[in-house]
Amino acid sequence: TIRLPKVQLLCDVKTCWDSTYYMINCLHALQQVVSYFLDAPRNTNIADHKMLPLGWEVLQDMEVVLEV
């Protein structure tokens, strides 16, 4: 069993670049948990939303750009 603290993904606010950075940063930090959740047998109906490794790399690049 994986024991993790309860956290909530952040939502983007269209008028604020900082919120986009924080949302991507939070998602990146929860990458393993999100993948584990989407791989769970009970979530087969949403498993097709799992990002491919290239998608995670693109998000990481966006995070670096927005961090500046």
mmCIF file of N, CA, C and O in Angstrom:
data_model
loop_
_atom_site.group_PDB
_atom_site.id
_atom_site.type_symbol
_atom_site.label_atom_id
_atom_site.label_comp_id
_atom_site.label_asym_id
_atom_site.label_seq_id
_atom_site.Cartn_x
_atom_site.Cartn_y
_atom_site.Cartn_z
ATOM 1 N N THR A 1 0.831 -1.185 0.000
ATOM 2 C CA THR A 1 0.000 0.000 0.000
ATOM 3 C C THR A 1 0.876 1.249 0.000
ATOM 4 O O THR A 1 1.874 1.317 0.702
ATOM 5 N N ILE A 2 0.461 2.222 -0.793
ATOM 6 C CA ILE A 2 1.163 3.497 -0.837
ATOM 7 C C ILE A 2 0.461 4.455 0.111
ATOM 8 O O ILE A 2 -0.744 4.645 0.033
ATOM 9 N N ARG A 3 1.197 5.050 1.037
ATOM 10 C CA ARG A 3 0.624 6.022 1.975
ATOM 11 C C ARG A 3 1.114 7.412 1.583
ATOM 12 O O ARG A 3 2.307 7.689 1.635
ATOM 13 N N LEU A 4 0.167 8.238 1.192
ATOM 14 C CA LEU A 4 0.501 9.583 0.764
ATOM 15 C C LEU A 4 -0.408 10.575 1.468
ATOM 16 O O LEU A 4 -1.550 10.245 1.789
ATOM 17 N N PRO A 5 0.062 11.792 1.665
ATOM 18 C CA PRO A 5 -0.810 12.801 2.270
ATOM 19 C C PRO A 5 -1.912 13.186 1.290
ATOM 20 O O PRO A 5 -1.738 13.092 0.078
ATOM 21 N N LYS A 6 -3.046 13.612 1.836
ATOM 22 C CA LYS A 6 -4.139 14.064 0.980
ATOM 23 C C LYS A 6 -3.792 15.443 0.439
ATOM 24 O O LYS A 6 -3.427 16.342 1.189
ATOM 25 N N VAL A 7 -3.875 15.578 -0.876
ATOM 26 C CA VAL A 7 -3.625 16.851 -1.539
ATOM 27 C C VAL A 7 -4.682 17.046 -2.610
ATOM 28 O O VAL A 7 -5.395 16.116 -2.964
ATOM 29 N N GLN A 8 -4.758 18.245 -3.129
ATOM 30 C CA GLN A 8 -5.732 18.549 -4.166
ATOM 31 C C GLN A 8 -5.001 19.180 -5.343
ATOM 32 O O GLN A 8 -4.149 20.052 -5.151
ATOM 33 N N LEU A 9 -5.334 18.728 -6.567
ATOM 34 C CA LEU A 9 -4.763 19.343 -7.748
ATOM 35 C C LEU A 9 -5.263 20.775 -7.840
ATOM 36 O O LEU A 9 -6.380 21.099 -7.438
ATOM 37 N N LEU A 10 -4.431 21.656 -8.385
ATOM 38 C CA LEU A 10 -4.798 23.057 -8.515
ATOM 39 C C LEU A 10 -5.443 23.305 -9.867
ATOM 40 O O LEU A 10 -5.135 22.638 -10.843
ATOM 41 N N CYS A 11 -6.335 24.276 -9.927
ATOM 42 C CA CYS A 11 -7.007 24.656 -11.173
ATOM 43 C C CYS A 11 -6.321 25.871 -11.772
ATOM 44 O O CYS A 11 -5.794 26.720 -11.065
ATOM 45 N N ASP A 12 -6.370 25.952 -13.082
ATOM 46 C CA ASP A 12 -5.785 27.084 -13.786
ATOM 47 C C ASP A 12 -6.744 28.271 -13.752
ATOM 48 O O ASP A 12 -7.952 28.114 -13.799
ATOM 49 N N VAL A 13 -6.186 29.466 -13.659
ATOM 50 C CA VAL A 13 -6.955 30.695 -13.760
ATOM 51 C C VAL A 13 -6.470 31.377 -15.034
ATOM 52 O O VAL A 13 -5.288 31.691 -15.154
ATOM 53 N N LYS A 14 -7.364 31.596 -15.987
ATOM 54 C CA LYS A 14 -6.976 32.072 -17.317
ATOM 55 C C LYS A 14 -6.206 33.384 -17.321
ATOM 56 O O LYS A 14 -5.464 33.667 -18.246
ATOM 57 N N THR A 15 -6.358 34.218 -16.322
ATOM 58 C CA THR A 15 -5.737 35.533 -16.327
ATOM 59 C C THR A 15 -4.397 35.588 -15.601
ATOM 60 O O THR A 15 -3.808 36.650 -15.494
ATOM 61 N N CYS A 16 -3.903 34.473 -15.123
ATOM 62 C CA CYS A 16 -2.706 34.512 -14.287
ATOM 63 C C CYS A 16 -1.724 33.409 -14.678
ATOM 64 O O CYS A 16 -1.999 32.233 -14.490
ATOM 65 N N TRP A 17 -0.551 33.799 -15.227
ATOM 66 C CA TRP A 17 0.448 32.814 -15.630
ATOM 67 C C TRP A 17 0.978 32.038 -14.429
ATOM 68 O O TRP A 17 1.328 30.873 -14.530
ATOM 69 N N ASP A 18 1.052 32.705 -13.281
ATOM 70 C CA ASP A 18 1.536 32.017 -12.085
ATOM 71 C C ASP A 18 0.670 30.814 -11.751
ATOM 72 O O ASP A 18 1.171 29.767 -11.345
ATOM 73 N N SER A 19 -0.644 30.936 -11.940
ATOM 74 C CA SER A 19 -1.527 29.812 -11.623
ATOM 75 C C SER A 19 -1.258 28.641 -12.560
ATOM 76 O O SER A 19 -1.338 27.489 -12.150
ATOM 77 N N THR A 20 -0.925 28.936 -13.816
ATOM 78 C CA THR A 20 -0.590 27.862 -14.767
ATOM 79 C C THR A 20 0.675 27.155 -14.305
ATOM 80 O O THR A 20 0.748 25.928 -14.309
ATOM 81 N N TYR A 21 1.668 27.932 -13.892
ATOM 82 C CA TYR A 21 2.903 27.337 -13.379
ATOM 83 C C TYR A 21 2.625 26.460 -12.163
ATOM 84 O O TYR A 21 3.078 25.324 -12.095
ATOM 85 N N TYR A 22 1.871 26.987 -11.201
ATOM 86 C CA TYR A 22 1.600 26.228 -9.981
ATOM 87 C C TYR A 22 0.778 24.974 -10.266
ATOM 88 O O TYR A 22 0.981 23.927 -9.647
ATOM 89 N N MET A 23 -0.157 25.055 -11.226
ATOM 90 C CA MET A 23 -0.957 23.899 -11.595
ATOM 91 C C MET A 23 -0.064 22.812 -12.210
ATOM 92 O O MET A 23 -0.140 21.643 -11.841
ATOM 93 N N ILE A 24 0.810 23.202 -13.141
ATOM 94 C CA ILE A 24 1.713 22.248 -13.784
ATOM 95 C C ILE A 24 2.700 21.688 -12.762
ATOM 96 O O ILE A 24 2.980 20.490 -12.744
ATOM 97 N N ASN A 25 3.219 22.552 -11.894
ATOM 98 C CA ASN A 25 4.155 22.122 -10.863
ATOM 99 C C ASN A 25 3.521 21.094 -9.934
ATOM 100 O O ASN A 25 4.128 20.074 -9.596
ATOM 101 N N CYS A 26 2.285 21.340 -9.542
ATOM 102 C CA CYS A 26 1.561 20.421 -8.666
ATOM 103 C C CYS A 26 1.314 19.087 -9.378
ATOM 104 O O CYS A 26 1.517 18.013 -8.801
ATOM 105 N N LEU A 27 0.890 19.150 -10.634
ATOM 106 C CA LEU A 27 0.648 17.926 -11.399
ATOM 107 C C LEU A 27 1.939 17.128 -11.557
ATOM 108 O O LEU A 27 1.946 15.901 -11.415
ATOM 109 N N HIS A 28 3.032 17.820 -11.819
ATOM 110 C CA HIS A 28 4.331 17.154 -11.950
ATOM 111 C C HIS A 28 4.720 16.460 -10.650
ATOM 112 O O HIS A 28 5.208 15.327 -10.651
ATOM 113 N N ALA A 29 4.482 17.131 -9.526
ATOM 114 C CA ALA A 29 4.798 16.540 -8.227
ATOM 115 C C ALA A 29 3.933 15.312 -7.947
ATOM 116 O O ALA A 29 4.360 14.396 -7.242
ATOM 117 N N LEU A 30 2.729 15.289 -8.515
ATOM 118 C CA LEU A 30 1.798 14.171 -8.289
ATOM 119 C C LEU A 30 1.773 13.179 -9.447
ATOM 120 O O LEU A 30 0.878 12.342 -9.534
ATOM 121 N N GLN A 31 2.753 13.259 -10.332
ATOM 122 C CA GLN A 31 2.789 12.406 -11.531
ATOM 123 C C GLN A 31 2.625 10.928 -11.191
ATOM 124 O O GLN A 31 1.824 10.232 -11.797
ATOM 125 N N GLN A 32 3.374 10.447 -10.241
ATOM 126 C CA GLN A 32 3.322 9.026 -9.884
ATOM 127 C C GLN A 32 1.941 8.649 -9.349
ATOM 128 O O GLN A 32 1.396 7.607 -9.704
ATOM 129 N N VAL A 33 1.370 9.503 -8.538
ATOM 130 C CA VAL A 33 0.057 9.233 -7.952
ATOM 131 C C VAL A 33 -1.025 9.252 -9.030
ATOM 132 O O VAL A 33 -1.898 8.387 -9.065
ATOM 133 N N VAL A 34 -0.958 10.240 -9.934
ATOM 134 C CA VAL A 34 -1.940 10.327 -11.016
ATOM 135 C C VAL A 34 -1.857 9.089 -11.901
ATOM 136 O O VAL A 34 -2.886 8.493 -12.252
ATOM 137 N N SER A 35 -0.659 8.672 -12.254
ATOM 138 C CA SER A 35 -0.492 7.475 -13.081
ATOM 139 C C SER A 35 -1.002 6.228 -12.364
ATOM 140 O O SER A 35 -1.686 5.392 -12.960
ATOM 141 N N TYR A 36 -0.700 6.116 -11.089
ATOM 142 C CA TYR A 36 -1.172 4.984 -10.287
ATOM 143 C C TYR A 36 -2.698 4.960 -10.254
ATOM 144 O O TYR A 36 -3.329 3.914 -10.411
ATOM 145 N N PHE A 37 -3.304 6.127 -10.065
ATOM 146 C CA PHE A 37 -4.759 6.237 -10.020
ATOM 147 C C PHE A 37 -5.377 5.801 -11.343
ATOM 148 O O PHE A 37 -6.341 5.036 -11.379
ATOM 149 N N LEU A 38 -4.815 6.281 -12.461
ATOM 150 C CA LEU A 38 -5.375 5.936 -13.769
ATOM 151 C C LEU A 38 -5.126 4.483 -14.146
ATOM 152 O O LEU A 38 -5.857 3.926 -14.964
ATOM 153 N N ASP A 39 -4.117 3.852 -13.555
ATOM 154 C CA ASP A 39 -3.836 2.439 -13.815
ATOM 155 C C ASP A 39 -4.700 1.498 -12.984
ATOM 156 O O ASP A 39 -4.737 0.295 -13.254
ATOM 157 N N ALA A 40 -5.374 2.022 -11.977
ATOM 158 C CA ALA A 40 -6.182 1.178 -11.099
ATOM 159 C C ALA A 40 -7.307 0.516 -11.897
ATOM 160 O O ALA A 40 -7.937 1.159 -12.747
ATOM 161 N N PRO A 41 -7.572 -0.767 -11.639
ATOM 162 C CA PRO A 41 -8.603 -1.499 -12.387
ATOM 163 C C PRO A 41 -9.978 -0.822 -12.354
ATOM 164 O O PRO A 41 -10.719 -0.880 -13.329
ATOM 165 N N ARG A 42 -10.309 -0.157 -11.267
ATOM 166 C CA ARG A 42 -11.634 0.468 -11.173
ATOM 167 C C ARG A 42 -11.754 1.729 -12.028
ATOM 168 O O ARG A 42 -12.835 2.290 -12.170
ATOM 169 N N ASN A 43 -10.647 2.188 -12.590
ATOM 170 C CA ASN A 43 -10.656 3.420 -13.380
ATOM 171 C C ASN A 43 -10.443 3.181 -14.872
ATOM 172 O O ASN A 43 -9.978 4.073 -15.584
ATOM 173 N N THR A 44 -10.791 2.011 -15.345
ATOM 174 C CA THR A 44 -10.587 1.699 -16.766
ATOM 175 C C THR A 44 -11.373 2.644 -17.676
ATOM 176 O O THR A 44 -10.964 2.886 -18.810
ATOM 177 N N ASN A 45 -12.471 3.197 -17.166
ATOM 178 C CA ASN A 45 -13.282 4.100 -17.995
ATOM 179 C C ASN A 45 -12.604 5.452 -18.237
ATOM 180 O O ASN A 45 -13.009 6.192 -19.135
ATOM 181 N N ILE A 46 -11.572 5.788 -17.458
ATOM 182 C CA ILE A 46 -10.858 7.055 -17.664
ATOM 183 C C ILE A 46 -9.367 6.841 -17.947
ATOM 184 O O ILE A 46 -8.618 7.801 -18.086
ATOM 185 N N ALA A 47 -8.957 5.591 -18.066
ATOM 186 C CA ALA A 47 -7.539 5.271 -18.252
ATOM 187 C C ALA A 47 -6.974 5.857 -19.545
ATOM 188 O O ALA A 47 -5.768 6.099 -19.640
ATOM 189 N N ASP A 48 -7.829 6.115 -20.526
ATOM 190 C CA ASP A 48 -7.332 6.664 -21.789
ATOM 191 C C ASP A 48 -6.882 8.121 -21.651
ATOM 192 O O ASP A 48 -6.307 8.693 -22.569
ATOM 193 N N HIS A 49 -7.082 8.728 -20.486
ATOM 194 C CA HIS A 49 -6.622 10.097 -20.234
ATOM 195 C C HIS A 49 -5.194 10.131 -19.681
ATOM 196 O O HIS A 49 -4.658 11.217 -19.434
ATOM 197 N N LYS A 50 -4.603 8.968 -19.491
ATOM 198 C CA LYS A 50 -3.231 8.906 -18.967
ATOM 199 C C LYS A 50 -2.267 9.502 -19.993
ATOM 200 O O LYS A 50 -2.347 9.215 -21.179
ATOM 201 N N MET A 51 -1.369 10.367 -19.512
ATOM 202 C CA MET A 51 -0.416 10.998 -20.417
ATOM 203 C C MET A 51 0.723 10.055 -20.752
ATOM 204 O O MET A 51 1.179 9.288 -19.902
ATOM 205 N N LEU A 52 1.178 10.152 -21.973
ATOM 206 C CA LEU A 52 2.347 9.405 -22.417
ATOM 207 C C LEU A 52 3.600 10.096 -21.870
ATOM 208 O O LEU A 52 3.551 11.276 -21.488
ATOM 209 N N PRO A 53 4.728 9.397 -21.839
ATOM 210 C CA PRO A 53 5.966 10.019 -21.337
ATOM 211 C C PRO A 53 6.307 11.341 -22.034
ATOM 212 O O PRO A 53 6.764 12.286 -21.390
ATOM 213 N N LEU A 54 6.038 11.433 -23.332
ATOM 214 C CA LEU A 54 6.319 12.683 -24.048
ATOM 215 C C LEU A 54 5.472 13.831 -23.502
ATOM 216 O O LEU A 54 5.940 14.966 -23.389
ATOM 217 N N GLY A 55 4.232 13.557 -23.137
ATOM 218 C CA GLY A 55 3.368 14.578 -22.550
ATOM 219 C C GLY A 55 3.927 15.107 -21.246
ATOM 220 O O GLY A 55 3.892 16.320 -20.981
ATOM 221 N N TRP A 56 4.454 14.196 -20.411
ATOM 222 C CA TRP A 56 5.067 14.620 -19.141
ATOM 223 C C TRP A 56 6.314 15.462 -19.403
ATOM 224 O O TRP A 56 6.584 16.427 -18.692
ATOM 225 N N GLU A 57 7.083 15.107 -20.441
ATOM 226 C CA GLU A 57 8.282 15.879 -20.780
ATOM 227 C C GLU A 57 7.901 17.292 -21.235
ATOM 228 O O GLU A 57 8.555 18.277 -20.858
ATOM 229 N N VAL A 58 6.842 17.392 -22.033
ATOM 230 C CA VAL A 58 6.384 18.701 -22.501
ATOM 231 C C VAL A 58 5.932 19.545 -21.312
ATOM 232 O O VAL A 58 6.261 20.730 -21.222
ATOM 233 N N LEU A 59 5.189 18.939 -20.385
ATOM 234 C CA LEU A 59 4.765 19.671 -19.192
ATOM 235 C C LEU A 59 5.956 20.145 -18.376
ATOM 236 O O LEU A 59 5.959 21.259 -17.852
ATOM 237 N N GLN A 60 6.976 19.305 -18.275
ATOM 238 C CA GLN A 60 8.166 19.695 -17.531
ATOM 239 C C GLN A 60 8.858 20.879 -18.204
ATOM 240 O O GLN A 60 9.304 21.819 -17.540
ATOM 241 N N ASP A 61 8.905 20.856 -19.543
ATOM 242 C CA ASP A 61 9.489 21.985 -20.276
ATOM 243 C C ASP A 61 8.682 23.266 -20.053
ATOM 244 O O ASP A 61 9.240 24.341 -19.860
ATOM 245 N N MET A 62 7.354 23.141 -20.074
ATOM 246 C CA MET A 62 6.490 24.301 -19.827
ATOM 247 C C MET A 62 6.692 24.839 -18.419
ATOM 248 O O MET A 62 6.720 26.055 -18.208
ATOM 249 N N GLU A 63 6.882 23.935 -17.490
ATOM 250 C CA GLU A 63 7.125 24.336 -16.096
ATOM 251 C C GLU A 63 8.402 25.162 -15.989
ATOM 252 O O GLU A 63 8.440 26.196 -15.318
ATOM 253 N N VAL A 64 9.443 24.727 -16.681
ATOM 254 C CA VAL A 64 10.722 25.448 -16.665
ATOM 255 C C VAL A 64 10.561 26.836 -17.281
ATOM 256 O O VAL A 64 11.053 27.835 -16.731
ATOM 257 N N VAL A 65 9.848 26.923 -18.395
ATOM 258 C CA VAL A 65 9.641 28.205 -19.059
ATOM 259 C C VAL A 65 8.851 29.155 -18.174
ATOM 260 O O VAL A 65 9.190 30.333 -18.031
ATOM 261 N N LEU A 66 7.780 28.663 -17.554
ATOM 262 C CA LEU A 66 6.919 29.516 -16.736
ATOM 263 C C LEU A 66 7.551 29.885 -15.392
ATOM 264 O O LEU A 66 7.143 30.856 -14.755
ATOM 265 N N GLU A 67 8.563 29.127 -14.993
ATOM 266 C CA GLU A 67 9.217 29.386 -13.710
ATOM 267 C C GLU A 67 10.002 30.696 -13.727
ATOM 268 O O GLU A 67 10.189 31.319 -12.697
ATOM 269 N N VAL A 68 10.412 31.106 -14.888
ATOM 270 C CA VAL A 68 11.250 32.303 -15.025
ATOM 271 C C VAL A 68 10.484 33.556 -14.695
ATOM 272 O O VAL A 68 9.369 33.738 -14.917
#
